[in-house]
Amino acid sequence: MKKVLILALLLISTVSFAQTISGKAYYQSKTTVDTDQFGGGEMSEEMKKQIMERMKSFLEKTYILTFSGSESIYKEQEKLEAGSGFGGMGAMMGSFSAGAQYKNLKTNQILEEREFFGKKFLINDTITNLEWEVGKESKQIGQYLAIKATAVKKIDPNDFEMARPRGRRGERGRNRDAEEDSEKVADTTQTESEDPFDQIEIPKQVIVTAWFTPQIPVANGPGEYAGLPGLILELNVERTTILCSKITLNTKETESIEAPNKGEEVTRAEYNKIIKEKMEEMREQFRGRGGRGGGRGRFGGF
């Protein structure tokens, strides 16, 4: 209870002082992949390397968080074609295209541009308020002292953007012997059907680890994340790490931030439902072809 009270007081002072701060934070995002999952462990190292190179465009990205007072917008700096030549899984990964993410900490609103199979959506929802637990651990990130905070984030069962390869559940090696036995059977099935949906799962919850700096009293961070008494400089979610590489501050003039307004407006729950229905339709089409020819673009649009 004492920790919650201290965090609340810090947030109040942070929000008040943040009204005079604006600037930009540059982030590098990198997602790691367990290459041992490719081909049931029988794929050559050269083939794994080729696959990782093809996946690089959606595993490594650069973003800019522009913040001013209680408002911010988070955009990808450079966009490349993702999933090229990576079969059904690549087609699925490449079909999700994230646009600008706008947050208003004062009204607790988040607006996110999304494109799915050529159709544009505008998700209008509230910011997910995680129950952060601030610890005593700290480290230096660049010239800033960063403090560690963790939270548990519950995942919508229809949130396919949080899908991960099936078979590895968090800690490496957990139940590995049992998994290896089951994989021998699963590999045969996947070879015959090559159904990409059999290769993924959606976790019920994930651990979020953030490193924030009180030296920049802005209760903001990359993407949807916020709510700490200082700018988030590093974020770890599952196999994805987002690290701030550069910060420019301006305490004299505020920068104008425009909220995105393109696309069909939906709530996050409505968007996830649309994705689920489309995924089910794609799977039925895939099964109807006997699991063959799952190349990108054959699933059809809206």
CSV table of C-alpha atoms in Angstrom, one decimal:
chain,number,residue,atom,x,y,z
A,1,MET,CA,0.0,0.0,0.0
A,2,LYS,CA,2.9,2.3,0.9
A,3,LYS,CA,4.5,1.7,-2.6
A,4,VAL,CA,1.2,2.5,-4.3
A,5,LEU,CA,0.9,5.8,-2.4
A,6,ILE,CA,4.4,6.8,-3.2
A,7,LEU,CA,4.0,6.0,-6.9
A,8,ALA,CA,0.7,8.0,-7.0
A,9,LEU,CA,2.4,11.0,-5.4
A,10,LEU,CA,5.3,10.8,-7.9
A,11,LEU,CA,2.9,10.6,-10.8
A,12,ILE,CA,1.0,13.7,-9.7
A,13,SER,CA,4.2,15.7,-9.5
A,14,THR,CA,5.4,14.2,-12.8
A,15,VAL,CA,2.2,15.1,-14.7
A,16,SER,CA,2.3,18.7,-13.3
A,17,PHE,CA,5.9,19.3,-14.3
A,18,ALA,CA,5.5,17.5,-17.6
A,19,GLN,CA,3.2,20.2,-18.9
A,20,THR,CA,6.3,22.3,-19.6
A,21,ILE,CA,8.4,19.6,-21.3
A,22,SER,CA,8.4,18.5,-24.9
A,23,GLY,CA,10.8,16.6,-27.0
A,24,LYS,CA,11.6,13.4,-29.0
A,25,ALA,CA,12.8,10.0,-27.9
A,26,TYR,CA,14.2,7.6,-30.5
A,27,TYR,CA,13.8,3.9,-29.9
A,28,GLN,CA,15.2,0.8,-31.4
A,29,SER,CA,12.9,-2.3,-31.3
A,30,LYS,CA,14.3,-5.8,-31.7
A,31,THR,CA,12.5,-9.1,-31.4
A,32,THR,CA,14.5,-12.3,-31.0
A,33,VAL,CA,13.3,-15.7,-32.5
A,34,ASP,CA,14.3,-19.1,-31.3
A,35,THR,CA,15.6,-20.6,-34.6
A,36,ASP,CA,15.6,-24.1,-33.1
A,37,GLN,CA,11.9,-24.1,-33.8
A,38,PHE,CA,12.3,-23.8,-37.6
A,39,GLY,CA,11.9,-27.1,-39.4
A,40,GLY,CA,11.5,-29.1,-36.2
A,41,GLY,CA,15.2,-28.6,-35.4
A,42,GLU,CA,16.3,-30.3,-38.7
A,43,MET,CA,16.9,-27.1,-40.7
A,44,SER,CA,20.4,-26.2,-41.7
A,45,GLU,CA,22.1,-23.2,-40.1
A,46,GLU,CA,22.4,-21.6,-43.6
A,47,MET,CA,18.6,-21.9,-44.1
A,48,LYS,CA,17.9,-20.5,-40.6
A,49,LYS,CA,20.1,-17.5,-41.5
A,50,GLN,CA,18.2,-16.9,-44.7
A,51,ILE,CA,14.9,-17.0,-42.9
A,52,MET,CA,16.1,-14.6,-40.2
A,53,GLU,CA,17.3,-12.2,-42.9
A,54,ARG,CA,13.8,-12.2,-44.6
A,55,MET,CA,12.1,-11.6,-41.2
A,56,LYS,CA,14.5,-8.8,-40.2
A,57,SER,CA,12.2,-6.0,-41.5
A,58,PHE,CA,9.5,-6.8,-38.9
A,59,LEU,CA,11.9,-8.0,-36.2
A,60,GLU,CA,14.0,-4.8,-36.1
A,61,LYS,CA,12.4,-1.4,-36.2
A,62,THR,CA,13.1,2.2,-35.3
A,63,TYR,CA,10.5,4.5,-33.7
A,64,ILE,CA,10.2,8.1,-32.6
A,65,LEU,CA,8.1,9.2,-29.6
A,66,THR,CA,7.2,12.9,-29.9
A,67,PHE,CA,5.8,14.2,-26.6
A,68,SER,CA,4.5,17.5,-25.5
A,69,GLY,CA,2.7,18.1,-22.2
A,70,SER,CA,0.1,15.3,-21.8
A,71,GLU,CA,0.1,14.4,-25.5
A,72,SER,CA,2.4,12.2,-27.5
A,73,ILE,CA,2.6,10.4,-30.8
A,74,TYR,CA,4.7,7.3,-31.6
A,75,LYS,CA,5.6,6.5,-35.2
A,76,GLU,CA,7.8,4.1,-37.0
A,77,GLN,CA,10.7,6.0,-38.6
A,78,GLU,CA,11.2,3.6,-41.5
A,79,LYS,CA,8.9,1.1,-43.0
A,80,LEU,CA,10.0,-1.9,-45.1
A,81,GLU,CA,8.2,-4.8,-46.7
A,82,ALA,CA,7.8,-7.6,-44.1
A,83,GLY,CA,7.6,-11.3,-44.4
A,84,SER,CA,8.7,-11.5,-48.1
A,85,GLY,CA,9.1,-15.1,-49.3
A,86,PHE,CA,8.4,-16.6,-45.8
A,87,GLY,CA,5.3,-18.7,-46.7
A,88,GLY,CA,2.1,-18.7,-44.7
A,89,MET,CA,3.6,-17.4,-41.5
A,90,GLY,CA,5.3,-14.5,-43.3
A,91,ALA,CA,2.0,-13.7,-45.1
A,92,MET,CA,0.2,-13.5,-41.7
A,93,MET,CA,2.9,-11.4,-40.0
A,94,GLY,CA,3.1,-9.1,-43.0
A,95,SER,CA,-0.6,-8.5,-43.1
A,96,PHE,CA,-0.5,-6.5,-39.8
A,97,SER,CA,0.7,-3.0,-40.4
A,98,ALA,CA,0.9,-0.6,-37.4
A,99,GLY,CA,0.6,3.2,-38.0
A,100,ALA,CA,0.9,6.1,-35.6
A,101,GLN,CA,-0.1,5.7,-31.9
A,102,TYR,CA,-1.4,8.8,-30.2
A,103,LYS,CA,-1.8,9.1,-26.4
A,104,ASN,CA,-3.4,11.7,-24.2
A,105,LEU,CA,-2.4,11.1,-20.6
A,106,LYS,CA,-4.9,13.7,-19.4
A,107,THR,CA,-8.0,12.1,-20.9
A,108,ASN,CA,-6.5,8.6,-20.8
A,109,GLN,CA,-7.2,8.2,-24.5
A,110,ILE,CA,-5.2,6.2,-27.1
A,111,LEU,CA,-5.7,6.3,-30.9
A,112,GLU,CA,-3.9,3.8,-33.0
A,113,GLU,CA,-3.8,3.5,-36.8
A,114,ARG,CA,-3.8,-0.1,-38.0
A,115,GLU,CA,-3.9,-1.6,-41.5
A,116,PHE,CA,-5.0,-5.2,-41.9
A,117,PHE,CA,-5.0,-6.8,-45.4
A,118,GLY,CA,-5.3,-3.4,-47.0
A,119,LYS,CA,-8.1,-2.0,-44.8
A,120,LYS,CA,-7.4,0.9,-42.5
A,121,PHE,CA,-8.7,1.0,-39.0
A,122,LEU,CA,-8.5,3.7,-36.2
A,123,ILE,CA,-8.6,2.1,-32.8
A,124,ASN,CA,-10.1,4.5,-30.3
A,125,ASP,CA,-9.7,3.2,-26.8
A,126,THR,CA,-8.5,4.0,-23.3
A,127,ILE,CA,-4.8,3.6,-22.3
A,128,THR,CA,-4.2,0.3,-20.5
A,129,ASN,CA,-3.3,1.2,-16.9
A,130,LEU,CA,-0.9,-1.4,-15.8
A,131,GLU,CA,-0.3,-2.0,-12.0
A,132,TRP,CA,3.4,-1.1,-12.0
A,133,GLU,CA,5.6,-2.4,-9.2
A,134,VAL,CA,8.6,-0.2,-8.8
A,135,GLY,CA,11.6,-2.0,-7.4
A,136,LYS,CA,15.0,-0.9,-6.0
A,137,GLU,CA,17.0,-2.1,-9.0
A,138,SER,CA,18.6,0.7,-11.2
A,139,LYS,CA,21.1,1.0,-14.0
A,140,GLN,CA,22.6,3.6,-16.2
A,141,ILE,CA,21.1,4.0,-19.7
A,142,GLY,CA,23.1,6.6,-21.6
A,143,GLN,CA,23.4,9.7,-19.4
A,144,TYR,CA,20.3,8.8,-17.4
A,145,LEU,CA,19.7,6.8,-14.3
A,146,ALA,CA,16.9,4.3,-14.9
A,147,ILE,CA,14.8,2.5,-12.3
A,148,LYS,CA,13.2,-0.9,-12.9
A,149,ALA,CA,9.4,-1.5,-12.8
A,150,THR,CA,7.4,-4.6,-13.7
A,151,ALA,CA,3.8,-5.3,-14.4
A,152,VAL,CA,1.6,-8.2,-15.6
A,153,LYS,CA,-0.3,-7.5,-18.8
A,154,LYS,CA,-3.4,-9.6,-19.6
A,155,ILE,CA,-3.8,-10.5,-23.3
A,156,ASP,CA,-7.1,-10.6,-25.2
A,157,PRO,CA,-7.5,-14.1,-26.5
A,158,ASN,CA,-8.3,-12.6,-29.9
A,159,ASP,CA,-5.2,-10.4,-30.1
A,160,PHE,CA,-3.4,-12.1,-32.9
A,161,GLU,CA,-0.7,-9.4,-32.9
A,162,MET,CA,0.5,-11.0,-29.7
A,163,ALA,CA,0.7,-14.5,-31.3
A,164,ARG,CA,4.0,-16.3,-30.7
A,165,PRO,CA,5.4,-19.6,-32.0
A,166,ARG,CA,3.8,-22.6,-30.3
A,167,GLY,CA,6.0,-24.9,-28.2
A,168,ARG,CA,8.2,-22.5,-26.2
A,169,ARG,CA,6.4,-21.0,-23.2
A,170,GLY,CA,8.6,-18.4,-21.6
A,171,GLU,CA,11.5,-19.9,-19.8
A,172,ARG,CA,13.9,-21.9,-22.1
A,173,GLY,CA,14.0,-25.5,-21.2
A,174,ARG,CA,10.8,-25.7,-19.2
A,175,ASN,CA,9.2,-29.1,-19.8
A,176,ARG,CA,11.6,-29.5,-22.7
A,177,ASP,CA,11.7,-33.3,-22.6
A,178,ALA,CA,7.9,-33.5,-22.9
A,179,GLU,CA,7.9,-30.8,-25.6
A,180,GLU,CA,10.5,-32.6,-27.6
A,181,ASP,CA,8.4,-35.8,-27.6
A,182,SER,CA,5.3,-34.0,-28.6
A,183,GLU,CA,7.2,-32.0,-31.3
A,184,LYS,CA,8.1,-35.3,-33.1
A,185,VAL,CA,4.4,-35.9,-33.7
A,186,ALA,CA,3.6,-32.3,-34.4
A,187,ASP,CA,6.4,-32.0,-36.9
A,188,THR,CA,4.9,-34.7,-39.1
A,189,THR,CA,1.5,-33.0,-39.1
A,190,GLN,CA,3.1,-29.6,-39.9
A,191,THR,CA,5.0,-31.1,-42.8
A,192,GLU,CA,1.8,-32.5,-44.3
A,193,SER,CA,-0.4,-29.5,-43.8
A,194,GLU,CA,2.0,-26.6,-43.3
A,195,ASP,CA,-0.9,-24.8,-41.6
A,196,PRO,CA,0.6,-21.6,-40.1
A,197,PHE,CA,-2.2,-21.4,-37.5
A,198,ASP,CA,-1.0,-24.6,-35.9
A,199,GLN,CA,2.4,-23.0,-35.3
A,200,ILE,CA,1.2,-20.1,-33.1
A,201,GLU,CA,-0.5,-19.5,-29.8
A,202,ILE,CA,-1.7,-16.4,-27.9
A,203,PRO,CA,-0.5,-16.1,-24.3
A,204,LYS,CA,-3.0,-15.3,-21.6
A,205,GLN,CA,-0.7,-12.8,-20.0
A,206,VAL,CA,2.9,-11.5,-20.3
A,207,ILE,CA,5.4,-9.9,-17.9
A,208,VAL,CA,6.3,-6.3,-18.9
A,209,THR,CA,9.6,-4.9,-17.6
A,210,ALA,CA,10.3,-1.2,-17.9
A,211,TRP,CA,13.2,1.0,-17.0
A,212,PHE,CA,12.2,4.6,-16.5
A,213,THR,CA,14.1,7.8,-15.6
A,214,PRO,CA,12.9,10.3,-13.0
A,215,GLN,CA,15.3,12.7,-14.6
A,216,ILE,CA,12.8,13.2,-17.4
A,217,PRO,CA,9.5,13.6,-15.4
A,218,VAL,CA,7.2,12.6,-18.3
A,219,ALA,CA,4.8,9.7,-17.5
A,220,ASN,CA,5.1,8.4,-21.0
A,221,GLY,CA,6.9,5.7,-23.0
A,222,PRO,CA,6.9,3.8,-26.3
A,223,GLY,CA,3.7,2.5,-27.9
A,224,GLU,CA,0.8,2.0,-25.5
A,225,TYR,CA,3.0,2.0,-22.4
A,226,ALA,CA,2.8,4.9,-19.8
A,227,GLY,CA,2.0,5.5,-16.2
A,228,LEU,CA,5.4,5.7,-14.5
A,229,PRO,CA,7.0,8.8,-12.9
A,230,GLY,CA,9.5,9.2,-15.6
A,231,LEU,CA,10.1,8.5,-19.3
A,232,ILE,CA,10.5,4.8,-20.1
A,233,LEU,CA,13.9,4.3,-21.7
A,234,GLU,CA,13.8,0.5,-22.0
A,235,LEU,CA,10.9,-1.9,-22.3
A,236,ASN,CA,11.0,-5.7,-22.4
A,237,VAL,CA,7.9,-7.7,-23.4
A,238,GLU,CA,8.3,-11.4,-24.2
A,239,ARG,CA,11.1,-11.6,-26.8
A,240,THR,CA,10.9,-7.9,-27.8
A,241,THR,CA,13.2,-5.2,-26.4
A,242,ILE,CA,12.7,-1.5,-27.0
A,243,LEU,CA,15.6,0.7,-26.1
A,244,CYS,CA,15.9,4.5,-26.3
A,245,SER,CA,19.0,5.5,-28.2
A,246,LYS,CA,18.6,9.3,-28.3
A,247,ILE,CA,16.6,12.1,-26.6
A,248,THR,CA,16.1,15.7,-27.5
A,249,LEU,CA,14.3,17.9,-25.0
A,250,ASN,CA,12.8,21.4,-25.4
A,251,THR,CA,11.5,23.0,-22.2
A,252,LYS,CA,10.7,26.4,-23.8
A,253,GLU,CA,8.5,25.7,-26.7
A,254,THR,CA,5.8,23.0,-27.0
A,255,GLU,CA,5.6,21.0,-30.2
A,256,SER,CA,2.2,20.6,-32.0
A,257,ILE,CA,0.9,17.0,-32.0
A,258,GLU,CA,-1.9,16.0,-34.3
A,259,ALA,CA,-4.0,12.9,-33.5
A,260,PRO,CA,-4.4,10.4,-36.4
A,261,ASN,CA,-7.9,10.4,-38.0
A,262,LYS,CA,-7.7,8.0,-40.9
A,263,GLY,CA,-9.5,4.6,-41.0
A,264,GLU,CA,-12.7,3.0,-39.8
A,265,GLU,CA,-13.1,3.9,-36.1
A,266,VAL,CA,-13.4,0.9,-33.7
A,267,THR,CA,-12.6,0.0,-30.2
A,268,ARG,CA,-9.7,-2.4,-29.4
A,269,ALA,CA,-12.2,-5.2,-28.6
A,270,GLU,CA,-14.0,-4.6,-31.9
A,271,TYR,CA,-10.7,-4.6,-33.8
A,272,ASN,CA,-9.6,-7.9,-32.2
A,273,LYS,CA,-12.9,-9.5,-33.1
A,274,ILE,CA,-12.5,-8.4,-36.8
A,275,ILE,CA,-9.0,-9.9,-36.8
A,276,LYS,CA,-10.3,-13.2,-35.3
A,277,GLU,CA,-13.1,-13.5,-37.8
A,278,LYS,CA,-10.7,-12.8,-40.7
A,279,MET,CA,-8.2,-15.3,-39.4
A,280,GLU,CA,-10.9,-18.0,-39.1
A,281,GLU,CA,-11.9,-17.3,-42.7
A,282,MET,CA,-8.3,-17.5,-43.8
A,283,ARG,CA,-7.9,-20.8,-42.0
A,284,GLU,CA,-11.0,-22.3,-43.7
A,285,GLN,CA,-9.7,-21.2,-47.1
A,286,PHE,CA,-6.4,-22.7,-46.3
A,287,ARG,CA,-7.9,-26.0,-45.2
A,288,GLY,CA,-10.1,-26.0,-48.3
A,289,ARG,CA,-6.9,-26.1,-50.5
A,290,GLY,CA,-5.5,-29.0,-48.6
A,291,GLY,CA,-2.9,-26.8,-46.8
A,292,ARG,CA,-1.1,-25.9,-50.0
A,293,GLY,CA,-0.4,-22.6,-51.8
A,294,GLY,CA,-0.6,-20.4,-48.7
A,295,GLY,CA,1.3,-17.5,-50.3
A,296,ARG,CA,0.7,-13.9,-49.5
A,297,GLY,CA,-2.3,-12.3,-51.1
A,298,ARG,CA,-4.2,-15.5,-51.8
A,299,PHE,CA,-6.2,-15.2,-48.7
A,300,GLY,CA,-8.1,-12.2,-50.1
A,301,GLY,CA,-9.0,-8.9,-48.5
A,302,PHE,CA,-12.2,-7.4,-47.0
